[in-house]
Amino acid sequence: MSFQALGLQSQLVDTVTALGFQSPTPVQQQAIPEVLAGHDIMAGAQTGTGKTAAFGLPLLHQLLDKPASLAEVAGRNEKSDIQIRALILTPTRELAQQVYDSIASYSENTQIKLAVAYGGTSMKTQVGAIRTGADILVATPGRLLDHAHVGTVDLSKVEYFVLDEADRMLDMGFIDDIKRIMRRMKASRQTLFFSATFSKQVKKLAHDILDEPKLIEVTPSNSAAVTVEQMVYPVDKHRKRELLSYLIGSRNWQQVLVFTKTKQGSDALAKELGLDGIKAVSINGDKSQGARQRALNDFKEGKARVLVATDVAARGLDIEQLEYVINFDMPFKAEDYVHRIGRTGRAGQTGHAISLMSIDEEWALRAVEELLDTRLPQQWLEGYEPDPNIELSDNNRRGRSAEKRRAKAKSKIHKNRGGRMR
Ligand code: ADP
Ligand code: MG
């Protein structure tokens, strides 16, 4: 299967080939022909499966194929509003920038103009870019509404609407913003809906905004060859930081993405790792956009060895060849585990997903195992075995009884309860 065979214009095919894309990924194979045929789509695919090109390429093809009428283009100079033809919504600023960068590279040899709009940076600069004319706007919902309110952006002519990472948008509470944005668009548009998971809420949103969508489902096993070796290390909560430093140092891990539950936790952990001599940066929603981008760049360029992130801040980030993902805190929601470990094992490489689990987090592990329908291997690390005398307080006791835990601790057998997940 080639990009050519999917019906894309040759200049786009040439560009992606030059970028090193030899053949389309499964989600691209399935989505591109449906989008070119004019259908709405509802696609389920994990991170790292190539969704940006799955919607970006057919979008560019159609914009090139059906140029805006000359009258409309001419009208742009007189009108204060710039009429966007394609709108791509993403949940976070980093993702907006990433999608913008990707589509900018796919459209390099075309006349198509792009703009990006997200919070945390000056509206003025964005307005400048939008006013010089933008066919495609990539935006986060909040900042887009700010622009729409002050009249920088006119959404009434949007022909193509892409909702990227719809599940995360809902998790982040963007549902009302999305509805407000939709009210500013005409009904006759093509809508492309992407989500890694499909909860009831996500399905309802899809039902509300899609018109006879084609369903596209890509299972991780036949997607961009994701191989992740998973391991759970039970450890007492107060020793997690020490264990993390030990693992990174003794095993010489170079590029490590660490997840914490809270924003404060991510900052504190990065500082503590620094004190241990491990250069770490953090990204979370409390930081300015500049600080987040700097941290991300430092990590990508190898200036920092560890990036500590919250789920929201890390969602969808494409960091090349990431080898290690660590769950410093187990995820509160089992779905987040899937998103977290999707940051590693990209493009055929083997990745490692390691969870540091304290006794009060066993319920979270069980939720993950239920979701994946598999058992994750567990191992005690010498010197870091959990203290069998640590009891769960009653309101924390979601699982196994203290007796059973003690029996398990006494047996001192390193357990390995399952294989690797593909
Ligand atoms: P997703 O949105 O599903 O997380 P991305 O669109 O961010 O995935 O793509 C993940 C990575 O895979 C990017 O680095 C991208 O350049 C690369 N990629 C996408 N499509 C292909 C392809 N057909 N061949 C090779 N690499 C690809
Ligand atoms: Mg994506």
Short mmCIF file of C-alpha atoms and ligand atoms in Angstrom, two decimals:
data_model
loop_
_atom_site.label_atom_id
_atom_site.label_comp_id
_atom_site.label_asym_id
_atom_site.label_seq_id
_atom_site.Cartn_x
_atom_site.Cartn_y
_atom_site.Cartn_z
CA MET A 1 0.00 0.00 0.00
CA SER A 2 1.35 3.43 -0.95
CA PHE A 3 0.21 7.00 -0.29
CA GLN A 4 -0.29 7.34 -4.04
CA ALA A 5 -2.80 4.49 -4.05
CA LEU A 6 -4.93 6.28 -1.45
CA GLY A 7 -5.75 8.95 -4.01
CA LEU A 8 -3.72 11.82 -2.61
CA GLN A 9 -2.28 14.50 -4.88
CA SER A 10 1.23 13.76 -6.03
CA GLN A 11 2.76 16.90 -4.50
CA LEU A 12 1.54 15.80 -1.08
CA VAL A 13 2.78 12.27 -1.67
CA ASP A 14 6.18 13.66 -2.68
CA THR A 15 6.38 15.79 0.44
CA VAL A 16 5.57 13.00 2.90
CA THR A 17 7.88 10.63 1.08
CA ALA A 18 10.65 13.19 1.50
CA LEU A 19 9.76 13.30 5.20
CA GLY A 20 10.46 9.58 5.36
CA PHE A 21 6.91 8.23 5.35
CA GLN A 22 7.22 5.18 3.14
CA SER A 23 3.79 3.70 3.53
CA PRO A 24 0.64 4.82 5.30
CA THR A 25 -0.06 3.56 8.82
CA PRO A 26 -3.29 1.55 9.34
CA VAL A 27 -5.32 4.55 10.52
CA GLN A 28 -4.05 6.52 7.52
CA GLN A 29 -4.94 3.68 5.14
CA GLN A 30 -8.45 3.54 6.47
CA ALA A 31 -9.18 7.20 7.08
CA ILE A 32 -7.69 8.92 4.04
CA PRO A 33 -9.98 7.37 1.36
CA GLU A 34 -13.10 7.97 3.49
CA VAL A 35 -12.18 11.60 4.09
CA LEU A 36 -11.43 12.11 0.39
CA ALA A 37 -14.85 10.61 -0.40
CA GLY A 38 -16.39 13.35 1.75
CA HIS A 39 -17.52 11.29 4.71
CA ASP A 40 -17.52 12.23 8.35
CA ILE A 41 -15.35 9.84 10.29
CA MET A 42 -15.17 8.63 13.84
CA ALA A 43 -11.78 7.09 14.40
CA GLY A 44 -10.42 5.25 17.38
CA ALA A 45 -6.67 4.98 17.48
CA GLN A 46 -4.01 5.22 20.16
CA THR A 47 -1.36 7.89 20.26
CA GLY A 48 1.55 7.32 17.95
CA THR A 49 -0.49 5.75 15.18
CA GLY A 50 -0.14 8.70 12.80
CA LYS A 51 -3.47 10.43 13.22
CA THR A 52 -2.19 13.87 12.31
CA ALA A 53 -1.41 12.81 8.75
CA ALA A 54 -4.60 10.70 8.67
CA PHE A 55 -6.63 13.89 8.81
CA GLY A 56 -4.00 16.42 7.70
CA LEU A 57 -3.23 14.94 4.30
CA PRO A 58 -6.79 14.49 2.99
CA LEU A 59 -7.60 17.91 4.41
CA LEU A 60 -4.78 19.51 2.43
CA HIS A 61 -5.77 17.52 -0.65
CA GLN A 62 -9.31 18.85 -0.51
CA LEU A 63 -8.25 22.44 0.13
CA LEU A 64 -5.97 22.24 -2.89
CA ASP A 65 -8.59 20.49 -4.96
CA LYS A 66 -11.31 23.00 -4.23
CA PRO A 67 -9.65 26.40 -3.89
CA ALA A 68 -11.66 29.16 -2.25
CA SER A 69 -13.43 31.21 -4.90
CA LEU A 70 -11.50 34.23 -6.16
CA ALA A 71 -14.25 36.51 -4.92
CA GLU A 72 -13.80 35.18 -1.42
CA VAL A 73 -10.06 35.56 -1.54
CA ALA A 74 -10.38 39.11 -2.83
CA GLY A 75 -12.95 39.82 -0.16
CA ARG A 76 -10.40 38.96 2.47
CA ASN A 77 -8.64 42.27 2.11
CA GLU A 78 -11.74 44.29 2.76
CA LYS A 79 -13.26 42.20 5.45
CA SER A 80 -11.96 42.48 8.95
CA ASP A 81 -12.52 38.82 9.55
CA ILE A 82 -10.48 36.09 8.02
CA GLN A 83 -12.56 33.16 6.97
CA ILE A 84 -11.08 29.93 8.06
CA ARG A 85 -11.78 26.93 5.81
CA ALA A 86 -10.51 24.21 8.11
CA LEU A 87 -10.49 24.20 11.89
CA ILE A 88 -8.52 21.71 13.97
CA LEU A 89 -9.19 21.65 17.71
CA THR A 90 -6.75 20.08 20.14
CA PRO A 91 -7.01 19.87 23.93
CA THR A 92 -3.62 21.32 24.89
CA ARG A 93 -1.27 24.06 23.77
CA GLU A 94 1.62 21.72 23.12
CA LEU A 95 -0.57 19.54 20.94
CA ALA A 96 -1.82 22.53 18.99
CA GLN A 97 1.77 23.52 18.29
CA GLN A 98 2.70 19.95 17.39
CA VAL A 99 -0.21 19.48 14.99
CA TYR A 100 0.52 22.89 13.46
CA ASP A 101 4.18 21.95 12.94
CA SER A 102 3.24 18.61 11.38
CA ILE A 103 0.70 20.06 8.98
CA ALA A 104 3.07 22.89 8.12
CA SER A 105 5.60 20.27 7.06
CA TYR A 106 3.04 18.31 5.02
CA SER A 107 1.97 21.50 3.21
CA GLU A 108 5.46 22.84 2.60
CA ASN A 109 5.19 22.87 -1.20
CA THR A 110 1.71 24.36 -1.38
CA GLN A 111 0.20 27.82 -1.11
CA ILE A 112 -1.92 26.81 1.83
CA LYS A 113 -1.61 29.05 4.86
CA LEU A 114 -1.79 27.94 8.44
CA ALA A 115 -2.20 29.68 11.76
CA VAL A 116 -2.18 28.49 15.32
CA ALA A 117 -3.97 29.91 18.36
CA TYR A 118 -3.64 28.87 21.97
CA GLY A 119 -3.58 30.46 25.38
CA GLY A 120 -0.50 31.55 27.28
CA THR A 121 0.98 33.53 24.41
CA SER A 122 0.09 36.95 23.06
CA MET A 123 -3.19 37.22 21.17
CA LYS A 124 -1.66 40.00 19.09
CA THR A 125 0.94 37.80 17.43
CA GLN A 126 -1.69 35.21 16.64
CA VAL A 127 -4.03 37.86 15.27
CA GLY A 128 -1.24 39.02 12.99
CA ALA A 129 -0.78 35.54 11.57
CA ILE A 130 -4.49 34.96 11.19
CA ARG A 131 -5.05 38.33 9.51
CA THR A 132 -2.48 37.68 6.83
CA GLY A 133 -4.78 34.87 5.79
CA ALA A 134 -5.18 31.37 7.11
CA ASP A 135 -6.88 28.48 5.37
CA ILE A 136 -6.29 26.18 8.29
CA LEU A 137 -6.43 27.19 11.93
CA VAL A 138 -5.17 24.89 14.67
CA ALA A 139 -6.44 25.97 18.07
CA THR A 140 -7.30 25.09 21.63
CA PRO A 141 -10.99 25.70 22.44
CA GLY A 142 -10.61 28.51 24.99
CA ARG A 143 -8.32 30.71 22.94
CA LEU A 144 -10.34 30.10 19.79
CA LEU A 145 -13.46 31.42 21.52
CA ASP A 146 -11.50 34.49 22.69
CA HIS A 147 -10.59 35.18 19.07
CA ALA A 148 -14.13 34.51 17.87
CA HIS A 149 -15.55 36.92 20.48
CA VAL A 150 -13.33 39.80 19.45
CA GLY A 151 -13.95 39.02 15.79
CA THR A 152 -10.46 37.96 14.72
CA VAL A 153 -11.76 34.65 13.51
CA ASP A 154 -14.88 33.99 11.51
CA LEU A 155 -15.95 30.35 11.73
CA SER A 156 -19.05 30.62 9.57
CA LYS A 157 -17.23 29.37 6.47
CA VAL A 158 -15.55 26.37 8.03
CA GLU A 159 -15.83 23.43 5.63
CA TYR A 160 -13.69 20.96 7.55
CA PHE A 161 -13.72 20.50 11.28
CA VAL A 162 -11.30 18.17 13.07
CA LEU A 163 -11.63 17.25 16.71
CA ASP A 164 -8.34 15.69 17.79
CA GLU A 165 -8.13 13.77 21.09
CA ALA A 166 -11.84 14.19 21.76
CA ASP A 167 -11.72 12.06 24.91
CA ARG A 168 -9.14 14.32 26.48
CA MET A 169 -11.16 17.40 25.51
CA LEU A 170 -14.07 16.04 27.49
CA ASP A 171 -11.82 15.08 30.42
CA MET A 172 -10.57 18.63 30.49
CA GLY A 173 -14.10 20.01 30.62
CA PHE A 174 -14.19 21.53 27.14
CA ILE A 175 -17.65 20.25 26.26
CA ASP A 176 -19.38 23.64 26.59
CA ASP A 177 -16.62 25.38 24.65
CA ILE A 178 -16.93 22.82 21.88
CA LYS A 179 -20.68 23.38 21.70
CA ARG A 180 -20.17 27.14 21.56
CA ILE A 181 -17.66 26.72 18.77
CA MET A 182 -20.02 24.47 16.84
CA ARG A 183 -22.78 27.04 17.02
CA ARG A 184 -20.50 29.41 15.11
CA MET A 185 -20.03 26.96 12.24
CA LYS A 186 -22.41 26.09 9.43
CA ALA A 187 -24.01 22.66 9.55
CA SER A 188 -22.86 21.59 6.10
CA ARG A 189 -19.28 20.73 6.89
CA GLN A 190 -17.18 17.62 7.04
CA THR A 191 -16.27 16.57 10.57
CA LEU A 192 -13.42 14.27 11.52
CA PHE A 193 -13.51 12.94 15.04
CA PHE A 194 -10.55 11.26 16.73
CA SER A 195 -10.40 9.66 20.13
CA ALA A 196 -8.16 7.06 21.75
CA THR A 197 -10.96 5.80 23.98
CA PHE A 198 -14.74 5.69 23.62
CA SER A 199 -16.63 6.34 26.83
CA LYS A 200 -20.37 6.97 26.86
CA GLN A 201 -19.71 10.71 26.91
CA VAL A 202 -17.40 10.53 23.90
CA LYS A 203 -19.97 8.52 21.95
CA LYS A 204 -22.66 11.04 22.79
CA LEU A 205 -20.54 13.93 21.56
CA ALA A 206 -19.76 11.99 18.37
CA HIS A 207 -23.45 11.31 17.86
CA ASP A 208 -24.23 15.01 18.29
CA ILE A 209 -21.69 16.36 15.85
CA LEU A 210 -21.22 13.70 13.18
CA ASP A 211 -23.38 12.95 10.19
CA GLU A 212 -23.50 9.25 9.24
CA PRO A 213 -19.86 8.78 10.14
CA LYS A 214 -17.67 6.00 8.84
CA LEU A 215 -16.24 4.12 11.79
CA ILE A 216 -12.53 3.49 11.83
CA GLU A 217 -11.00 1.37 14.52
CA VAL A 218 -7.35 0.60 14.73
CA THR A 219 -6.20 -1.82 17.38
CA PRO A 220 -2.80 -1.19 18.90
CA SER A 221 -1.53 -4.58 17.76
CA ASN A 222 -1.66 -3.71 14.09
CA SER A 223 -0.88 -0.01 14.48
CA ALA A 224 2.55 1.60 14.25
CA ALA A 225 4.17 -1.50 15.78
CA VAL A 226 4.00 -0.59 19.42
CA THR A 227 6.02 -2.87 21.64
CA VAL A 228 6.05 -1.96 25.28
CA GLU A 229 7.51 -4.04 28.05
CA GLN A 230 5.66 -3.38 31.26
CA MET A 231 6.76 -3.89 34.84
CA VAL A 232 5.32 -2.98 38.21
CA TYR A 233 7.60 -2.41 41.19
CA PRO A 234 5.70 -2.46 44.49
CA VAL A 235 7.38 0.06 46.81
CA ASP A 236 6.48 2.14 49.82
CA LYS A 237 5.27 5.59 48.94
CA HIS A 238 7.97 7.46 50.87
CA ARG A 239 10.70 5.54 49.05
CA LYS A 240 9.50 6.11 45.50
CA ARG A 241 11.73 9.08 44.80
CA GLU A 242 14.80 7.28 46.06
CA LEU A 243 13.96 4.23 43.95
CA LEU A 244 13.41 6.37 40.87
CA SER A 245 16.82 8.05 41.21
CA TYR A 246 18.39 4.66 41.79
CA LEU A 247 16.81 3.15 38.67
CA ILE A 248 17.71 6.07 36.43
CA GLY A 249 21.27 6.22 37.75
CA SER A 250 22.16 2.55 38.09
CA ARG A 251 20.62 1.53 34.79
CA ASN A 252 21.84 4.59 32.98
CA TRP A 253 18.47 5.56 31.52
CA GLN A 254 18.88 8.62 29.36
CA GLN A 255 15.43 9.82 28.29
CA VAL A 256 12.77 9.24 30.87
CA LEU A 257 9.23 10.56 30.98
CA VAL A 258 7.78 10.44 34.49
CA PHE A 259 4.12 10.87 35.34
CA THR A 260 2.82 12.31 38.58
CA LYS A 261 -0.76 12.85 39.71
CA THR A 262 -0.51 16.50 40.62
CA LYS A 263 1.07 19.67 39.29
CA GLN A 264 2.78 20.35 42.62
CA GLY A 265 4.04 16.78 42.65
CA SER A 266 5.63 17.20 39.24
CA ASP A 267 7.53 20.35 40.24
CA ALA A 268 8.67 18.90 43.55
CA LEU A 269 9.86 15.67 41.98
CA ALA A 270 11.84 17.47 39.27
CA LYS A 271 13.57 19.53 41.99
CA GLU A 272 14.36 16.47 44.08
CA LEU A 273 15.80 14.59 41.11
CA GLY A 274 17.94 17.64 40.45
CA LEU A 275 19.30 17.42 44.00
CA ASP A 276 20.20 13.81 43.24
CA GLY A 277 22.23 15.00 40.29
CA ILE A 278 19.72 14.03 37.62
CA LYS A 279 18.76 16.93 35.40
CA ALA A 280 14.97 17.04 35.30
CA VAL A 281 12.36 19.48 34.02
CA SER A 282 8.61 19.49 34.52
CA ILE A 283 5.56 20.52 32.54
CA ASN A 284 2.13 21.12 33.97
CA GLY A 285 -0.83 23.41 33.55
CA ASP A 286 0.45 25.95 36.10
CA LYS A 287 3.44 26.89 33.99
CA SER A 288 3.55 29.64 31.42
CA GLN A 289 3.51 28.54 27.81
CA GLY A 290 7.10 29.65 27.38
CA ALA A 291 8.25 27.61 30.36
CA ARG A 292 6.40 24.53 29.11
CA GLN A 293 7.86 24.79 25.64
CA ARG A 294 11.36 25.34 27.05
CA ALA A 295 11.07 22.29 29.27
CA LEU A 296 9.84 20.20 26.38
CA ASN A 297 12.66 21.40 24.11
CA ASP A 298 15.30 20.76 26.77
CA PHE A 299 14.00 17.25 27.11
CA LYS A 300 13.77 16.61 23.38
CA GLU A 301 17.29 17.94 22.83
CA GLY A 302 18.68 15.81 25.64
CA LYS A 303 19.61 18.77 27.85
CA ALA A 304 17.36 17.30 30.51
CA ARG A 305 17.32 13.60 31.18
CA VAL A 306 13.92 13.48 32.83
CA LEU A 307 10.64 15.16 32.00
CA VAL A 308 8.12 15.06 34.82
CA ALA A 309 4.59 15.64 33.62
CA THR A 310 0.95 15.46 34.59
CA ASP A 311 -1.44 13.51 32.39
CA VAL A 312 -3.05 16.59 30.94
CA ALA A 313 0.21 18.32 30.08
CA ALA A 314 1.72 15.27 28.39
CA ARG A 315 -1.23 14.19 26.36
CA GLY A 316 -0.42 13.40 22.76
CA LEU A 317 3.15 14.70 22.83
CA ASP A 318 5.26 13.09 20.17
CA ILE A 319 8.73 12.69 21.57
CA GLU A 320 10.93 10.65 19.31
CA GLN A 321 12.42 7.40 20.49
CA LEU A 322 11.32 7.66 24.06
CA GLU A 323 12.53 4.55 25.82
CA TYR A 324 11.21 4.85 29.36
CA VAL A 325 7.88 5.92 30.76
CA ILE A 326 7.56 5.80 34.53
CA ASN A 327 4.34 5.94 36.49
CA PHE A 328 5.60 7.61 39.65
CA ASP A 329 1.98 7.74 40.74
CA MET A 330 -0.41 5.19 39.36
CA PRO A 331 -2.97 6.89 37.11
CA PHE A 332 -6.25 7.81 38.72
CA LYS A 333 -8.08 6.61 35.63
CA ALA A 334 -7.13 3.36 33.97
CA GLU A 335 -7.46 4.93 30.49
CA ASP A 336 -4.65 7.30 31.39
CA TYR A 337 -2.32 4.34 31.75
CA VAL A 338 -2.85 3.55 28.08
CA HIS A 339 -2.18 7.15 27.11
CA ARG A 340 0.92 7.29 29.29
CA ILE A 341 2.56 4.17 27.96
CA GLY A 342 1.67 5.21 24.42
CA ARG A 343 4.54 7.71 24.78
CA THR A 344 7.05 4.89 24.41
CA GLY A 345 7.65 2.03 22.03
CA ARG A 346 6.99 4.16 18.99
CA ALA A 347 7.76 3.28 15.42
CA GLY A 348 8.81 -0.29 16.01
CA GLN A 349 11.14 0.37 18.93
CA THR A 350 10.86 -1.48 22.19
CA GLY A 351 9.79 0.76 25.03
CA HIS A 352 9.57 0.25 28.75
CA ALA A 353 6.67 1.26 30.95
CA ILE A 354 7.47 1.01 34.64
CA SER A 355 5.03 1.59 37.47
CA LEU A 356 6.07 2.38 41.02
CA MET A 357 3.10 1.21 43.03
CA SER A 358 2.50 1.80 46.70
CA ILE A 359 0.07 -0.31 48.69
CA ASP A 360 -2.70 2.31 48.53
CA GLU A 361 -2.55 2.21 44.74
CA GLU A 362 -3.25 -1.47 44.22
CA TRP A 363 -6.83 -0.66 43.25
CA ALA A 364 -5.48 1.46 40.39
CA LEU A 365 -3.36 -1.43 39.13
CA ARG A 366 -6.38 -3.70 39.21
CA ALA A 367 -8.35 -1.17 37.18
CA VAL A 368 -5.55 -1.08 34.60
CA GLU A 369 -5.36 -4.86 34.44
CA GLU A 370 -9.10 -5.05 33.96
CA LEU A 371 -9.03 -2.51 31.16
CA LEU A 372 -6.16 -4.24 29.36
CA ASP A 373 -7.53 -7.65 30.18
CA THR A 374 -4.08 -8.77 31.15
CA ARG A 375 -1.92 -9.18 34.21
CA LEU A 376 1.11 -6.93 34.49
CA PRO A 377 4.31 -8.52 35.76
CA GLN A 378 5.38 -7.43 39.24
CA GLN A 379 8.76 -7.56 40.86
CA TRP A 380 10.25 -6.53 44.18
CA LEU A 381 13.54 -4.77 43.89
CA GLU A 382 16.17 -5.77 46.38
CA GLY A 383 16.49 -3.13 49.04
CA TYR A 384 13.16 -1.58 48.10
CA GLU A 385 10.75 -4.32 49.16
CA PRO A 386 7.57 -2.85 50.62
CA ASP A 387 7.44 -2.80 54.41
CA PRO A 388 4.84 -5.45 55.37
CA ASN A 389 4.00 -3.47 58.50
CA ILE A 390 2.64 -0.52 56.60
CA GLU A 391 -1.11 -0.74 56.93
CA LEU A 392 -3.71 0.94 54.84
CA SER A 393 -5.88 3.33 56.76
CA ASP A 394 -9.50 2.20 56.65
CA ASN A 395 -10.66 4.77 54.17
CA ASN A 396 -7.77 3.82 51.92
CA ARG A 397 -8.44 0.15 52.05
CA ARG A 398 -9.80 -0.58 48.65
CA GLY A 399 -8.27 -3.98 48.26
CA ARG A 400 -6.49 -6.92 49.73
CA SER A 401 -6.52 -7.48 53.48
CA ALA A 402 -3.46 -6.85 55.62
CA GLU A 403 -3.15 -10.54 56.44
CA LYS A 404 -2.90 -11.52 52.82
CA ARG A 405 -0.35 -8.83 52.19
CA ARG A 406 1.78 -10.05 55.07
CA ALA A 407 1.62 -13.59 53.79
CA LYS A 408 2.65 -12.36 50.38
CA ALA A 409 5.50 -10.33 51.82
CA LYS A 410 6.79 -13.32 53.78
CA SER A 411 6.88 -15.59 50.79
CA LYS A 412 9.62 -13.32 49.37
CA ILE A 413 9.21 -14.71 45.94
CA HIS A 414 9.79 -12.41 43.07
CA LYS A 415 6.65 -12.65 41.14
CA ASN A 416 6.26 -12.49 37.45
CA ARG A 417 2.64 -12.80 36.63
CA GLY A 418 2.44 -12.27 32.96
CA GLY A 419 4.14 -11.54 29.73
CA ARG A 420 4.67 -8.49 27.70
CA MET A 421 1.88 -6.65 26.04
CA ARG A 422 2.08 -5.89 22.40
P1 ADP B 1 -0.88 10.40 16.81
O1 ADP B 1 -1.56 11.69 16.54
O2 ADP B 1 -1.69 9.22 16.42
O3 ADP B 1 -0.36 10.31 18.20
P2 ADP B 1 1.20 11.45 15.17
O4 ADP B 1 0.43 11.99 14.05
O5 ADP B 1 1.71 12.42 16.19
O6 ADP B 1 0.40 10.30 15.89
O7 ADP B 1 2.41 10.59 14.55
C1 ADP B 1 3.32 9.91 15.38
C2 ADP B 1 4.70 9.87 14.72
O8 ADP B 1 4.68 8.99 13.59
C3 ADP B 1 5.17 11.21 14.19
O9 ADP B 1 6.52 11.37 14.54
C4 ADP B 1 4.99 11.11 12.68
O10 ADP B 1 5.93 11.91 12.01
C5 ADP B 1 5.20 9.64 12.43
N1 ADP B 1 4.44 9.13 11.27
C6 ADP B 1 3.15 9.37 10.98
N2 ADP B 1 2.77 8.71 9.87
C7 ADP B 1 3.85 8.01 9.45
C8 ADP B 1 4.09 7.12 8.33
N3 ADP B 1 3.14 6.83 7.46
N4 ADP B 1 5.33 6.59 8.22
C9 ADP B 1 6.29 6.89 9.13
N5 ADP B 1 6.13 7.71 10.18
C10 ADP B 1 4.92 8.28 10.35
MG MG B 2 -2.21 13.20 17.68
#
